[in-house]
Short mmCIF file of C-alpha atoms and ligand atoms in Angstrom, two decimals:
data_model
loop_
_atom_site.label_atom_id
_atom_site.label_comp_id
_atom_site.label_asym_id
_atom_site.label_seq_id
_atom_site.Cartn_x
_atom_site.Cartn_y
_atom_site.Cartn_z
CA MET A 1 116.50 41.68 9.94
CA THR A 2 120.31 42.44 10.33
CA GLY A 3 124.19 41.22 9.58
CA HIS A 4 126.98 42.48 11.68
CA ARG A 5 130.32 40.97 12.17
CA ALA A 6 130.98 40.45 15.83
CA ARG A 7 132.02 43.66 17.50
CA THR A 8 134.01 43.79 20.63
CA LEU A 9 135.97 46.50 22.30
CA LEU A 10 139.06 44.91 20.80
CA ALA A 11 137.80 45.94 17.39
CA ALA A 12 137.13 49.49 18.54
CA GLY A 13 139.79 51.01 16.30
CA ALA A 14 138.34 49.54 13.13
CA VAL A 15 134.76 50.26 14.09
CA VAL A 16 135.55 53.83 15.06
CA LEU A 17 136.58 54.57 11.49
CA VAL A 18 133.33 53.14 10.16
CA VAL A 19 131.25 55.29 12.46
CA LEU A 20 133.18 58.45 11.69
CA THR A 21 132.57 57.97 7.99
CA GLY A 22 128.89 58.23 8.79
CA CYS A 23 129.30 61.43 10.74
CA GLY A 24 130.67 63.14 7.64
CA GLY A 25 131.54 66.77 8.10
CA THR A 26 129.15 67.29 10.96
CA LYS A 27 131.36 65.91 13.70
CA SER A 28 132.79 68.61 15.89
CA PRO A 29 136.51 68.36 16.47
CA PRO A 30 137.64 66.93 19.83
CA SER A 31 139.17 70.29 20.68
CA ALA A 32 135.66 71.70 21.04
CA ALA A 33 134.68 69.06 23.55
CA THR A 34 134.62 71.09 26.70
CA GLY A 35 135.50 74.69 26.16
CA THR A 36 138.42 75.48 28.40
CA MET A 37 139.80 71.93 28.30
CA ALA A 38 140.35 72.31 24.58
CA SER A 39 143.40 70.19 23.90
CA LEU A 40 144.34 68.43 27.11
CA PRO A 41 146.13 65.10 26.96
CA PRO A 42 143.76 62.16 27.62
CA GLY A 43 145.43 61.41 30.96
CA GLU A 44 144.59 64.85 32.26
CA VAL A 45 141.01 64.61 31.01
CA VAL A 46 140.67 61.36 32.96
CA ASN A 47 142.04 62.95 36.13
CA LEU A 48 139.81 66.01 35.87
CA ALA A 49 136.82 63.76 35.20
CA LEU A 50 137.50 61.50 38.18
CA SER A 51 137.89 64.37 40.61
CA ASP A 52 134.75 66.04 39.27
CA ILE A 53 132.79 62.79 39.53
CA GLU A 54 134.03 62.47 43.12
CA ARG A 55 132.77 66.00 43.79
CA PHE A 56 129.41 65.03 42.31
CA TRP A 57 129.04 61.90 44.43
CA THR A 58 130.14 63.61 47.62
CA ALA A 59 127.20 65.97 47.12
CA THR A 60 124.75 63.42 45.73
CA TYR A 61 125.37 60.14 47.54
CA PRO A 62 123.50 61.19 50.71
CA THR A 63 120.35 61.62 48.58
CA ILE A 64 120.38 57.93 47.62
CA SER A 65 121.80 56.48 50.87
CA GLY A 66 119.39 57.91 53.43
CA GLY A 67 121.91 60.58 54.37
CA LYS A 68 125.06 58.49 54.64
CA ALA A 69 128.25 60.31 53.65
CA PHE A 70 130.14 59.27 50.53
CA GLN A 71 133.48 57.54 50.82
CA PRO A 72 135.58 58.21 47.71
CA ILE A 73 137.52 55.41 45.98
CA GLN A 74 140.08 53.95 48.43
CA GLY A 75 142.16 51.76 46.13
CA GLY A 76 143.27 54.51 43.79
CA TYR A 77 143.16 55.18 40.07
CA HIS A 78 145.29 53.02 37.81
CA PRO A 79 146.07 53.86 34.19
CA TYR A 80 147.70 50.87 32.51
CA THR A 81 149.48 49.97 29.28
CA GLN A 82 150.56 46.77 27.58
CA SER A 83 153.97 46.91 29.20
CA SER A 84 152.57 47.96 32.57
CA PRO A 85 149.34 45.97 33.13
CA PRO A 86 146.65 46.76 35.71
CA PRO A 87 146.96 45.63 39.36
CA ALA A 88 145.48 42.30 40.40
CA CYS A 89 141.81 42.39 41.37
CA GLY A 90 141.39 40.04 44.31
CA GLY A 91 142.75 36.70 43.14
CA GLU A 92 142.60 37.72 39.50
CA GLU A 93 145.89 38.65 37.93
CA GLY A 94 145.91 41.97 36.07
CA VAL A 95 146.12 41.46 32.31
CA TYR A 96 146.17 44.10 29.60
CA GLN A 97 142.85 44.65 27.83
CA PRO A 98 141.69 47.69 25.87
CA ASN A 99 139.11 48.35 28.54
CA ALA A 100 138.21 50.22 31.71
CA PHE A 101 136.96 48.58 34.89
CA TYR A 102 136.12 48.92 38.56
CA CYS A 103 137.51 46.32 40.97
CA PRO A 104 135.21 45.93 44.00
CA ILE A 105 137.67 43.92 46.09
CA GLY A 106 140.45 46.47 45.67
CA ASP A 107 138.03 49.42 45.38
CA PHE A 108 139.97 50.86 42.45
CA ILE A 109 139.32 52.02 38.88
CA ALA A 110 141.74 51.06 36.11
CA TRP A 111 141.79 51.90 32.40
CA ASP A 112 143.77 51.36 29.25
CA ALA A 113 145.68 54.63 28.93
CA GLU A 114 147.53 53.44 25.85
CA LYS A 115 144.80 52.65 23.33
CA LEU A 116 141.20 52.83 24.50
CA ILE A 117 141.08 56.21 26.20
CA PRO A 118 143.22 58.13 23.65
CA GLN A 119 141.17 56.59 20.81
CA LEU A 120 137.84 57.47 22.40
CA GLN A 121 139.01 61.00 23.01
CA SER A 122 140.36 61.62 19.53
CA ASN A 123 137.33 60.11 17.81
CA PHE A 124 134.47 61.18 20.05
CA GLY A 125 135.76 63.91 22.32
CA GLN A 126 136.64 64.39 25.94
CA LEU A 127 133.08 64.06 27.14
CA LEU A 128 132.97 60.36 26.21
CA VAL A 129 136.16 59.78 28.22
CA ALA A 130 134.51 61.43 31.22
CA LEU A 131 131.35 59.36 30.74
CA VAL A 132 133.36 56.13 30.69
CA MET A 133 134.92 57.16 34.02
CA ALA A 134 131.50 58.16 35.40
CA HIS A 135 130.19 54.72 34.41
CA GLU A 136 133.05 52.97 36.27
CA TYR A 137 132.56 55.24 39.26
CA GLY A 138 128.90 54.22 39.13
CA HIS A 139 130.00 50.66 39.88
CA ALA A 140 131.90 51.96 42.92
CA VAL A 141 128.69 53.65 44.07
CA GLN A 142 126.79 50.37 43.67
CA HIS A 143 129.44 48.63 45.77
CA ARG A 144 128.92 51.21 48.52
CA GLN A 145 125.16 50.70 48.35
CA GLY A 146 125.63 46.94 48.61
CA VAL A 147 123.76 46.42 45.31
CA THR A 148 125.02 43.11 44.01
CA ASP A 149 122.00 40.82 43.67
CA GLN A 150 120.92 42.18 40.27
CA PRO A 151 121.61 40.73 36.81
CA THR A 152 124.70 42.23 35.16
CA VAL A 153 122.62 44.02 32.56
CA VAL A 154 120.76 45.90 35.32
CA LEU A 155 124.00 46.85 37.07
CA GLU A 156 125.41 48.09 33.76
CA GLN A 157 122.34 50.17 32.96
CA GLN A 158 122.39 51.60 36.46
CA ALA A 159 126.05 52.60 36.02
CA ASP A 160 125.08 54.28 32.72
CA CYS A 161 122.21 56.04 34.47
CA TYR A 162 124.59 57.28 37.19
CA ALA A 163 126.91 58.55 34.45
CA GLY A 164 123.93 60.44 33.03
CA ALA A 165 123.19 61.94 36.45
CA TRP A 166 126.76 63.26 36.58
CA LEU A 167 126.39 64.62 33.02
CA ALA A 168 123.22 66.51 33.98
CA ASP A 169 125.06 68.03 36.95
CA ALA A 170 127.92 69.16 34.70
CA MET A 171 125.43 70.52 32.14
CA ALA A 172 123.80 72.50 34.96
CA GLY A 173 127.13 74.27 35.46
CA HIS A 174 128.29 72.61 38.69
CA SER A 175 131.52 71.21 37.27
CA GLY A 176 134.66 73.31 37.41
CA SER A 177 136.26 71.24 34.64
CA PHE A 178 133.48 70.31 32.21
CA LYS A 179 131.86 73.57 31.21
CA GLY A 180 129.71 74.72 28.35
CA ILE A 181 128.81 71.22 27.18
CA THR A 182 127.02 71.50 23.83
CA PRO A 183 124.40 69.26 22.18
CA ALA A 184 126.96 68.45 19.46
CA GLN A 185 129.42 67.16 22.09
CA ILE A 186 126.72 65.03 23.65
CA ASP A 187 125.79 63.57 20.24
CA ASP A 188 129.47 62.73 19.65
CA ALA A 189 129.58 60.92 22.99
CA LEU A 190 126.39 58.99 22.12
CA ALA A 191 127.97 57.94 18.82
CA GLY A 192 130.89 56.60 20.85
CA MET A 193 128.56 54.72 23.18
CA LEU A 194 127.34 52.73 20.19
CA LEU A 195 130.75 51.06 20.24
CA LEU A 196 130.81 50.36 23.95
CA ARG A 197 128.10 47.77 23.87
CA ASP A 198 127.48 44.07 23.69
CA GLN A 199 127.88 42.17 20.48
CA PRO A 200 124.54 41.73 18.74
CA GLY A 201 122.92 38.49 19.82
CA THR A 202 123.99 38.62 23.45
CA SER A 203 121.16 37.56 25.71
CA ALA A 204 120.31 40.13 28.34
CA THR A 205 120.45 37.30 30.87
CA ASN A 206 124.07 36.39 30.02
CA GLU A 207 126.29 36.83 33.01
CA GLY A 208 128.48 39.35 31.24
CA ALA A 209 125.77 41.21 29.29
CA HIS A 210 126.21 44.99 29.35
CA GLY A 211 123.16 45.76 27.23
CA ASN A 212 122.74 46.94 23.67
CA ALA A 213 123.42 50.59 22.86
CA PHE A 214 119.70 51.33 22.57
CA ASP A 215 119.14 50.27 26.17
CA ARG A 216 122.34 51.85 27.45
CA ILE A 217 121.57 55.20 25.85
CA ARG A 218 118.10 55.00 27.38
CA ALA A 219 119.65 54.51 30.81
CA LEU A 220 122.09 57.39 30.30
CA GLN A 221 119.26 59.69 29.20
CA ASP A 222 117.17 58.58 32.16
CA GLY A 223 119.99 59.69 34.44
CA VAL A 224 120.29 63.03 32.63
CA GLN A 225 116.55 63.70 32.83
CA ASN A 226 115.65 62.19 36.19
CA GLY A 227 118.82 62.09 38.29
CA ALA A 228 120.57 59.67 40.64
CA VAL A 229 117.56 58.86 42.82
CA LYS A 230 115.76 57.41 39.81
CA CYS A 231 118.84 55.37 38.86
CA SER A 232 119.17 53.96 42.36
CA GLY A 233 115.73 52.37 42.03
CA TYR A 234 116.71 50.21 39.04
CA ASN A 235 115.99 46.48 39.27
CA ALA A 236 115.24 43.57 36.97
CA THR A 237 111.49 44.20 37.00
CA ASN A 238 111.37 47.90 36.16
CA LEU A 239 113.76 48.28 33.21
CA PRO A 240 112.68 48.03 29.56
CA ILE A 241 115.39 45.71 28.25
CA THR A 242 115.16 45.22 24.47
CA GLU A 243 118.31 43.16 24.10
CA VAL A 244 117.45 39.77 22.62
CA PRO A 245 119.48 36.70 21.66
CA PHE A 246 119.47 35.33 18.13
CA THR A 247 116.54 32.91 17.97
CA ARG A 248 116.90 31.74 14.40
CA GLU A 249 119.74 29.75 12.98
CA ARG A 250 119.81 31.89 9.87
CA ASP A 251 120.07 35.08 11.91
CA ALA A 252 122.99 33.80 13.93
CA ALA A 253 124.78 32.82 10.73
CA THR A 254 124.21 36.13 8.92
CA GLY A 255 124.38 38.30 12.02
CA GLY A 256 120.68 38.90 11.37
CA ASN A 257 121.06 41.00 8.22
CA LEU A 258 118.90 40.25 5.21
CA PRO A 259 120.52 40.77 1.80
CA TYR A 260 119.98 44.39 0.67
CA ASP A 261 117.25 43.84 -1.94
CA GLU A 262 115.36 41.48 0.31
CA ALA A 263 115.71 43.94 3.20
CA VAL A 264 114.22 46.81 1.15
CA ASP A 265 111.32 44.62 -0.06
CA THR A 266 110.58 43.23 3.38
CA ILE A 267 110.75 46.63 5.05
CA LEU A 268 108.54 48.38 2.48
CA LYS A 269 105.88 45.67 2.67
CA ASP A 270 105.95 45.77 6.43
CA VAL A 271 105.84 49.52 6.94
CA GLU A 272 103.07 49.84 4.33
CA ALA A 273 101.00 47.17 6.11
CA TYR A 274 101.68 48.85 9.44
CA TRP A 275 100.33 52.24 8.32
CA ALA A 276 97.34 50.64 6.59
CA LYS A 277 96.44 49.45 10.09
CA ALA A 278 97.76 52.36 12.20
CA TYR A 279 96.78 55.41 10.13
CA PRO A 280 93.02 54.82 10.62
CA GLN A 281 93.67 54.50 14.37
CA LEU A 282 95.52 57.80 14.34
CA THR A 283 93.20 59.81 12.11
CA GLY A 284 89.96 57.93 11.59
CA GLN A 285 90.72 58.05 7.86
CA PRO A 286 91.67 55.16 5.57
CA TRP A 287 95.29 54.80 4.40
CA LYS A 288 96.03 55.05 0.70
CA PRO A 289 98.96 52.87 -0.42
CA LEU A 290 102.06 55.05 -0.75
CA THR A 291 104.01 55.09 -4.02
CA VAL A 292 107.73 54.41 -3.57
CA GLN A 293 110.35 55.39 -6.16
CA PRO A 294 113.96 54.28 -5.86
CA PHE A 295 116.16 56.48 -8.06
CA ASP A 296 119.61 56.80 -9.48
CA PRO A 297 121.29 60.03 -8.25
CA SER A 298 121.52 61.30 -11.85
CA SER A 299 117.76 60.99 -12.40
CA ALA A 300 115.88 61.85 -9.22
CA PRO A 301 112.13 62.19 -9.79
CA ALA A 302 110.93 65.79 -10.12
CA CYS A 303 109.45 67.31 -6.98
CA PRO A 304 108.95 71.05 -6.54
CA ALA A 305 109.23 71.11 -2.73
CA PRO A 306 110.61 67.83 -1.38
CA ASP A 307 110.53 67.10 2.38
CA ALA A 308 114.02 65.65 2.32
CA ILE A 309 116.36 63.82 4.69
CA ALA A 310 119.88 62.43 4.36
CA GLY A 311 121.08 65.49 2.47
CA GLY A 312 118.38 65.08 -0.18
CA ALA A 313 119.09 61.38 -0.77
CA ALA A 314 115.58 60.47 0.39
CA PHE A 315 112.38 62.51 0.43
CA TYR A 316 108.63 62.64 0.64
CA CYS A 317 107.11 64.70 -2.15
CA PRO A 318 103.98 66.48 -0.92
CA ASP A 319 102.87 67.50 -4.44
CA GLY A 320 102.93 64.01 -5.92
CA ASP A 321 102.28 62.25 -2.57
CA PHE A 322 105.09 59.75 -3.06
CA ILE A 323 108.39 58.84 -1.41
CA ALA A 324 111.71 58.41 -3.22
CA TYR A 325 115.21 57.39 -2.27
CA ASP A 326 118.67 57.28 -3.81
CA ASP A 327 119.27 53.55 -4.11
CA GLN A 328 123.07 53.88 -3.97
CA LYS A 329 123.00 56.01 -0.84
CA LEU A 330 120.59 53.64 0.89
CA ARG A 331 122.79 50.71 -0.04
CA ALA A 332 125.81 52.52 1.41
CA LEU A 333 123.97 53.06 4.71
CA TYR A 334 122.98 49.39 4.70
CA GLU A 335 126.64 48.41 4.27
CA GLN A 336 127.71 50.77 7.01
CA PHE A 337 125.14 50.07 9.73
CA GLY A 338 123.10 47.00 8.77
CA ASP A 339 119.62 46.33 7.44
CA ASN A 340 117.70 48.31 10.00
CA ALA A 341 119.41 51.50 8.83
CA VAL A 342 117.21 50.94 5.76
CA GLY A 343 114.28 50.53 8.14
CA LEU A 344 115.11 53.80 9.87
CA ILE A 345 115.25 55.77 6.59
CA LEU A 346 112.20 54.27 4.89
CA GLY A 347 110.27 54.39 8.17
CA ASP A 348 111.13 58.08 8.46
CA LEU A 349 109.78 58.75 4.94
CA TYR A 350 106.54 56.94 5.73
CA ALA A 351 106.18 58.92 8.95
CA ARG A 352 106.67 62.14 6.91
CA ALA A 353 103.91 61.00 4.55
CA VAL A 354 101.67 60.38 7.58
CA GLN A 355 102.31 63.88 8.90
CA HIS A 356 101.64 65.56 5.55
CA ARG A 357 98.52 63.53 4.88
CA ARG A 358 97.03 64.45 8.23
CA GLY A 359 98.06 68.07 7.92
CA GLN A 360 100.79 68.06 10.59
CA SER A 361 104.22 69.64 10.32
CA THR A 362 107.52 67.83 9.83
CA GLU A 363 109.47 71.07 10.09
CA GLY A 364 111.85 72.22 12.77
CA SER A 365 112.70 70.38 15.94
CA SER A 366 109.14 69.48 16.99
CA GLY A 367 108.23 68.26 13.50
CA GLN A 368 111.31 66.04 13.35
CA LEU A 369 110.66 64.63 16.83
CA ALA A 370 107.05 63.83 15.84
CA VAL A 371 108.35 61.97 12.78
CA ASP A 372 110.85 60.06 14.96
CA CYS A 373 108.14 58.96 17.40
CA LEU A 374 105.83 57.78 14.57
CA ASN A 375 108.74 55.94 13.00
CA GLY A 376 109.46 54.27 16.35
CA SER A 377 105.81 53.22 16.70
CA TRP A 378 106.23 50.93 13.70
CA THR A 379 109.14 49.24 15.53
CA TYR A 380 106.90 48.91 18.61
CA ASP A 381 104.52 46.97 16.38
CA LEU A 382 107.39 44.77 15.12
CA LEU A 383 108.39 44.00 18.70
CA HIS A 384 104.86 42.97 19.74
CA ARG A 385 103.86 40.49 17.09
CA GLY A 386 104.40 37.19 18.75
CA THR A 387 106.30 34.46 16.98
CA GLN A 388 104.53 33.30 13.83
CA THR A 389 107.33 31.86 11.74
CA ASP A 390 106.48 33.95 8.66
CA ALA A 391 106.40 37.28 10.50
CA THR A 392 109.07 39.91 9.96
CA THR A 393 110.88 40.31 13.24
CA LEU A 394 113.72 42.38 14.54
CA SER A 395 116.98 40.61 15.14
CA PRO A 396 119.65 41.49 17.68
CA GLY A 397 121.48 44.65 16.71
CA ASP A 398 118.57 46.14 14.76
CA LEU A 399 117.74 48.83 17.30
CA ASP A 400 121.39 49.81 17.54
CA GLU A 401 121.55 50.01 13.74
CA ALA A 402 118.62 52.41 13.77
CA VAL A 403 120.24 54.55 16.44
CA GLY A 404 123.53 54.52 14.51
CA ALA A 405 121.83 55.64 11.30
CA LEU A 406 119.81 58.25 13.16
CA LEU A 407 122.95 59.73 14.74
CA ALA A 408 124.78 59.67 11.42
CA LEU A 409 121.98 61.53 9.65
CA GLY A 410 120.51 63.75 12.32
CA ARG A 411 122.93 65.28 14.75
CA ALA A 412 122.86 68.49 16.71
CA THR A 413 124.47 70.33 13.83
CA GLY A 414 121.94 69.01 11.29
CA GLY A 415 119.16 70.93 9.57
CA SER A 416 116.10 70.32 11.75
CA GLY A 417 117.57 71.83 14.91
CA ALA A 418 116.78 68.67 16.87
CA SER A 419 119.81 67.09 18.55
CA GLY A 420 120.59 63.40 18.13
CA PHE A 421 120.03 63.11 21.89
CA ASP A 422 116.43 64.39 21.56
CA ARG A 423 115.78 62.43 18.37
CA ILE A 424 116.85 59.14 19.97
CA ALA A 425 114.57 59.90 22.94
CA ALA A 426 111.60 60.59 20.62
CA TYR A 427 112.28 57.47 18.54
CA ARG A 428 112.58 55.38 21.70
CA ASN A 429 109.30 56.80 23.01
CA GLY A 430 107.59 55.36 19.93
CA VAL A 431 109.53 52.07 20.14
CA LEU A 432 108.74 51.45 23.81
CA ASN A 433 105.22 52.92 24.02
CA GLY A 434 103.69 52.65 20.56
CA LEU A 435 101.48 54.90 18.50
CA SER A 436 99.45 56.23 21.42
CA ALA A 437 102.64 57.88 22.74
CA CYS A 438 103.00 59.98 19.55
CA LYS A 439 100.66 62.92 19.10
ZN1 ZN B 1 130.18 48.51 33.59
#
């Protein structure tokens, strides 16, 4: 499935607008990002972040180094602009790029203070700026540990994991600068991370591969939940890396996106076939084919008590035992995120039907998280089908499309009470571990 234009950091400005459209009115303003730091200029946010991250590593590094003390960055911090480019890194001349990086030879961190950082802050909040710095500082930590013999994608995920470990420390109240971090701020930062990722179709074994957003958010969440010691154990054999290259000529040409009508058909056939097989495993009962009704917003099918998502644009109707979706709204999400946004929505409706049919709740945070895991279990099945040429398969970018749609529709400020952070974790649990992981 799929069809993205190539995305690079250079296109961040354009892409940022696209993502914000999806967040609708639920995005919290940047001024709410970290309580007391309400409206600081980006440069000050960077400085506060770097000194707090230094504080964190001074306390934490001995736990991953067998007691060795931490040596802070020696080569300084270097904001740069187009007219004042970054310092040279070893033999490499400093050239302006809308980017942030760590230079091991000079032991310094440099960042685009003109475009990248101000844009990230105004669109996604101060926390994302701090997480970008924590990621770069993570590379400095790796350099101190002498970790260099890992593929780039492992080093990148480890830096994301270290950033998550810092975030957990700040959330625990240890930071003097980043206080009162809310689930909504974290969801904003995750939405921003969707931009800071590889272009779909990058092989995880490419020298420069950073990982897709699905994998990078996993690594960040791992750091938040399990801390720096867990991150320090990362290597090429113990990370679930879902990033895949395009394997079909057609996918590479279209970016992997099926045309809308074909995407809807393919997805409905596939998810129906999946539950015909999986529902008996889950319940011991046979699966009855589910009726699906696309509708025009002016003539939605009657349903006395719909179990709705996407602001009512899609729902399962318990009374009639059918699912229905606003065709225009679904098409808009397809245009915005790609074909697997359709998969995310229709998969969610099927998972709701599963829960109702087996007498389980879809309400509140735990109900939503159960739905997300079941929805992810279908993707697990897609990922484990081998390579028959007629099989529906995921293409590069599909998992990121699902995460993008999920964040756009279900954020911390949404109805269910589940944060995007928790929903992504539940969805990923299903994707990586399959049906048996969802209870
Ligand atoms: Zn990096």
